[in-house]
């Protein structure tokens, strides 16, 4: 068997094994070592002198002293602390009052709450379940349509992996070797664009079909301007300031992403204390969960860096390149094909595996088609929103189902997500037609 | 007998994972301190950069086995979760032998050589003149490998128990993600 064929076997076997449900990080490690041992095999050499062992430990250590990945546990810690700071109910209430004159007020308030909270925590599951317990019953009680309410919460909560400072973009930056700072700058406008599209959709429905989102009763809507301002000042402002200072420090080059993340983590602890939500038990929970989630993400890197170097050493990368170039694609068809593949991978897999393991296969092809890796990363970040919203994986929908009243069917949650999924495609088409949406901010900030 | 072995390994990795998890607090404070002294006092530290990746590296590496003991390593389980417990256990047992131990044993043995080499020369970081020692960090690679191997044995024993009894043995109690806590309390609340 020739080496490139072996590489193909390696990839095929890998996909088969992970589809059996075995932990992915260890599958990558074991297969990298086994195939690497064969690839680097030299007769008359002691077993452990095989180069693969050195490569493996060297790669492991590279993951351990990566100055980009340091930001991951820090942002996770920040997220877990904010999750536990009892801020969400106040935030939702204040926004609900603030938006009371807008059509579909509760849905808009829920959307903004989800987006802001998800941006701050970066953890989708917590936002969706918390909002599913808080906003979802409130919306149903106000006779809001079940599907739209569900869609708003699922789609809004998922925005957290896109809008900077998001962990997904750090992972993409480390995988593709592009600057996280530039990725953040590039993702900002597309993130707001998608949030804006969601909002426009909700308002359009609220105006055209007011039955689906009835106006709030009078007494609830009545509140003075000063009172509203005070509410916002207490609940909305601190979190918004925290996010903006973390993001601002990164974008204006005052601090590296990991330094800003540390400040953000410290800020989240202060926030929790200020909202009287701090306790020994909550700190412990946040600390332990940070360790587990960091290990989950970083072990994927440990496995995949060696796996992909063995894969390309065997000639797998070259073979895929030849194959794709042989398809005679142009930039548009290449982008469509690659995004379609990533969309399909999003059905059974989560974003971390897709970015760490499958995106490296596309990366060497980008220069051939003249695609900027940052632009490609933003397309992927948008695209992966759908993996949380489309069955069978649809993590967001399952989280919501887990806390929804029993009469809410999973199918109607899925149906509620669909319009938002189509908004994601609209956003992807828009940034393809107007690439300035991605490139403008990084150029303004960093072209000197 | 089997149960007590599983419990011992679980407890060991839980304590190691919990202990190293606190690195995040030192990491947060250390990096924040660096930013503070750099901007407020114009006097950056010479150790904060090395400290940051050492703490991060130790944190995630040593939490690997703990995460495994919580079933926290990501898997594509769309088919897996529909199978009966015995099928899951039989398959997983085989997969552990074939696709788990080779990787983590390589981590132990090759990592030992790598760490030992660094220890012999008492390797320090080249990032700053302070010379922060980095051989302990490299030595953690084989240590994490050993913990993962042990946890792998515990997971295999779990499969054996499940094959014998037809149901997965319960895991130790530990903190859970907020969404699992909420979903669990919601469903138990709905039943009562």
Coordinates of C-alpha atoms in Angstrom, one line a residue, chain A residues 13 17-31 33-34 48 53-54 56-58 60-67 69-74 77 80 83-84 123-127 129-130 133 253-256 258-263 265-266 280-281 283-296 298-300 302 347-350 352-353 392-393 398-406, chain B residues 17-25 27-36 38-39 49 52-54 56-68 70 72-83 91-112 114 117 123 134 137-138 140-141 144-145 148 174-187 190:
Chain A
X13 CA -10.6 4.6 10.0
X17 CA -14.0 5.0 15.1
X18 CA -15.2 8.4 16.2
X19 CA -18.7 7.6 14.8
X20 CA -18.8 4.6 17.1
X21 CA -18.7 7.2 19.9
X22 CA -15.2 6.8 21.3
X23 CA -13.6 9.9 22.9
X24 CA -12.0 11.7 20.0
X25 CA -8.9 13.1 21.6
X26 CA -7.6 9.7 22.5
X27 CA -8.5 8.2 19.1
X28 CA -6.4 10.9 17.5
X29 CA -3.5 10.2 19.8
X30 CA -3.5 6.4 19.4
X31 CA -3.9 6.6 15.6
X33 CA 1.2 7.1 17.2
X34 CA 0.4 3.9 15.4
X48 CA 11.4 3.8 21.2
X53 CA 7.6 9.3 19.9
X54 CA 9.7 12.4 19.8
X56 CA 4.4 13.3 19.8
X57 CA 5.9 14.6 23.0
X58 CA 7.2 17.7 21.2
X60 CA 2.2 17.8 23.3
X61 CA 4.6 20.3 24.8
X62 CA 3.8 22.8 22.0
X63 CA 0.2 22.7 23.0
X64 CA 1.3 23.2 26.6
X65 CA 3.3 26.3 26.0
X66 CA 1.1 27.9 23.3
X67 CA 0.7 31.5 24.3
X69 CA -4.3 28.7 24.0
X70 CA -3.6 30.2 27.5
X71 CA -6.6 32.4 26.8
X72 CA -8.9 29.4 26.7
X73 CA -9.1 28.5 30.4
X74 CA -9.1 32.2 31.3
X77 CA -13.3 30.7 33.9
X80 CA -18.4 30.1 34.4
X83 CA -23.0 32.2 34.6
X84 CA -23.1 32.0 38.4
X123 CA -20.9 28.8 26.8
X124 CA -24.0 28.0 24.8
X125 CA -25.6 25.4 27.0
X126 CA -25.9 27.5 30.1
X127 CA -27.5 30.5 28.3
X129 CA -31.1 26.5 29.7
X130 CA -31.1 29.6 32.0
X133 CA -36.3 28.5 32.5
X253 CA -3.6 46.3 21.2
X254 CA -3.5 47.3 24.9
X255 CA -3.3 43.6 26.0
X256 CA -2.9 40.2 24.4
X258 CA -4.9 36.0 27.3
X259 CA -4.1 39.1 29.3
X260 CA -7.5 40.6 28.5
X261 CA -9.1 37.3 29.4
X262 CA -7.4 37.3 32.8
X263 CA -8.7 40.8 33.4
X265 CA -12.0 36.7 34.6
X266 CA -11.0 38.9 37.5
X280 CA -17.1 29.3 48.1
X281 CA -19.2 26.6 46.4
X283 CA -16.1 29.5 42.9
X284 CA -15.2 25.8 43.3
X285 CA -17.7 24.8 40.7
X286 CA -16.3 27.4 38.3
X287 CA -12.8 26.3 38.9
X288 CA -13.4 22.6 38.4
X289 CA -15.5 23.1 35.3
X290 CA -12.9 25.3 33.8
X291 CA -10.3 22.5 34.3
X292 CA -12.5 19.9 32.7
X293 CA -13.5 22.0 29.7
X294 CA -9.9 23.2 29.1
X295 CA -8.7 19.6 29.2
X296 CA -11.4 18.6 26.8
X298 CA -6.7 21.1 24.7
X299 CA -6.4 17.3 24.5
X300 CA -8.0 17.6 21.1
X302 CA -2.6 17.3 21.6
X347 CA -24.8 17.5 12.2
X348 CA -22.9 14.8 14.1
X349 CA -20.0 16.8 15.4
X350 CA -19.4 19.8 17.6
X352 CA -14.4 22.1 18.6
X353 CA -13.8 18.8 16.7
X392 CA -29.9 15.6 14.7
X393 CA -27.2 17.3 17.0
X398 CA -32.0 19.8 23.2
X399 CA -30.9 22.1 26.0
X400 CA -34.1 24.0 25.6
X401 CA -36.2 20.9 25.4
X402 CA -34.5 19.7 28.7
X403 CA -35.9 22.6 30.6
X404 CA -39.1 23.4 28.6
X405 CA -42.6 22.6 29.9
X406 CA -43.5 19.0 28.8
Chain B
X17 CA -7.7 17.3 38.8
X18 CA -9.3 19.4 41.6
X19 CA -5.8 20.4 42.9
X20 CA -4.5 21.4 39.5
X21 CA -7.8 23.2 38.7
X22 CA -6.9 25.9 41.2
X23 CA -4.1 26.9 38.8
X24 CA -6.7 29.0 37.0
X25 CA -7.0 31.3 40.1
X27 CA -3.2 32.3 36.5
X28 CA -5.9 34.9 36.6
X29 CA -4.2 36.8 39.5
X30 CA -0.7 36.5 38.0
X31 CA -1.6 37.7 34.6
X32 CA -3.8 40.5 36.0
X33 CA -0.9 41.6 38.2
X34 CA 1.4 41.7 35.2
X35 CA -1.0 43.9 33.3
X36 CA -1.4 46.1 36.4
X38 CA 3.0 47.2 33.3
X39 CA 0.4 50.0 32.9
X49 CA 4.8 35.2 30.6
X52 CA 1.1 31.9 32.4
X53 CA 1.8 29.0 30.1
X54 CA 3.3 26.8 32.8
X56 CA -2.1 26.7 31.8
X57 CA -0.1 23.7 30.6
X58 CA -0.2 22.0 34.0
X59 CA -3.9 22.8 34.4
X60 CA -5.2 21.2 31.3
X61 CA -2.7 18.3 31.1
X62 CA -3.2 17.1 34.7
X63 CA -7.0 17.5 34.4
X64 CA -7.1 15.1 31.4
X65 CA -7.6 12.0 33.5
X66 CA -10.1 13.7 35.8
X67 CA -12.1 14.8 32.7
X68 CA -12.0 11.2 31.5
X70 CA -16.3 12.4 34.4
X72 CA -16.0 14.8 29.8
X73 CA -13.9 14.2 26.7
X74 CA -15.9 15.0 23.6
X75 CA -17.3 12.2 21.6
X76 CA -19.6 12.0 18.6
X77 CA -22.3 10.0 20.3
X78 CA -25.3 10.2 17.9
X79 CA -25.3 6.5 17.3
X80 CA -23.6 5.4 20.6
X81 CA -26.3 6.9 22.8
X82 CA -29.0 4.8 21.2
X83 CA -27.4 1.5 21.8
X91 CA -17.5 -1.9 22.0
X92 CA -15.9 0.5 24.4
X93 CA -13.8 -2.1 26.0
X94 CA -12.3 -3.1 22.7
X95 CA -11.9 0.5 21.6
X96 CA -10.1 1.3 24.9
X97 CA -7.6 -1.5 24.2
X98 CA -7.0 -0.5 20.5
X99 CA -7.4 3.2 20.5
X100 CA -6.7 4.5 24.0
X101 CA -3.7 2.7 25.5
X102 CA -1.3 3.1 22.6
X103 CA -1.6 6.8 22.7
X104 CA -1.4 7.3 26.5
X105 CA 1.4 4.7 26.9
X106 CA 3.4 6.6 24.3
X107 CA 2.8 9.7 26.5
X108 CA 4.2 7.8 29.5
X109 CA 7.2 6.3 27.9
X110 CA 8.3 8.9 25.4
X111 CA 7.2 11.6 27.8
X112 CA 9.5 10.1 30.4
X114 CA 11.6 13.9 27.1
X117 CA 16.4 14.8 29.4
X123 CA 16.3 23.2 31.7
X134 CA 10.6 24.4 32.8
X137 CA 6.4 21.2 33.3
X138 CA 7.9 18.6 30.9
X140 CA 4.2 16.4 34.0
X141 CA 3.8 14.8 30.5
X144 CA -0.4 12.8 33.1
X145 CA 0.2 9.7 30.9
X148 CA -4.6 8.6 32.1
X174 CA -18.9 15.9 41.5
X175 CA -19.8 19.4 40.2
X176 CA -21.8 19.4 37.0
X177 CA -22.3 21.9 34.2
X178 CA -25.1 24.4 34.9
X179 CA -27.2 23.1 32.0
X180 CA -27.0 19.5 33.3
X181 CA -27.9 20.7 36.8
X182 CA -30.8 22.7 35.5
X183 CA -32.1 20.0 33.2
X184 CA -31.8 17.4 36.0
X185 CA -33.6 19.5 38.6
X186 CA -36.2 20.5 36.1
X187 CA -37.0 16.9 35.1
X190 CA -41.7 17.8 36.8

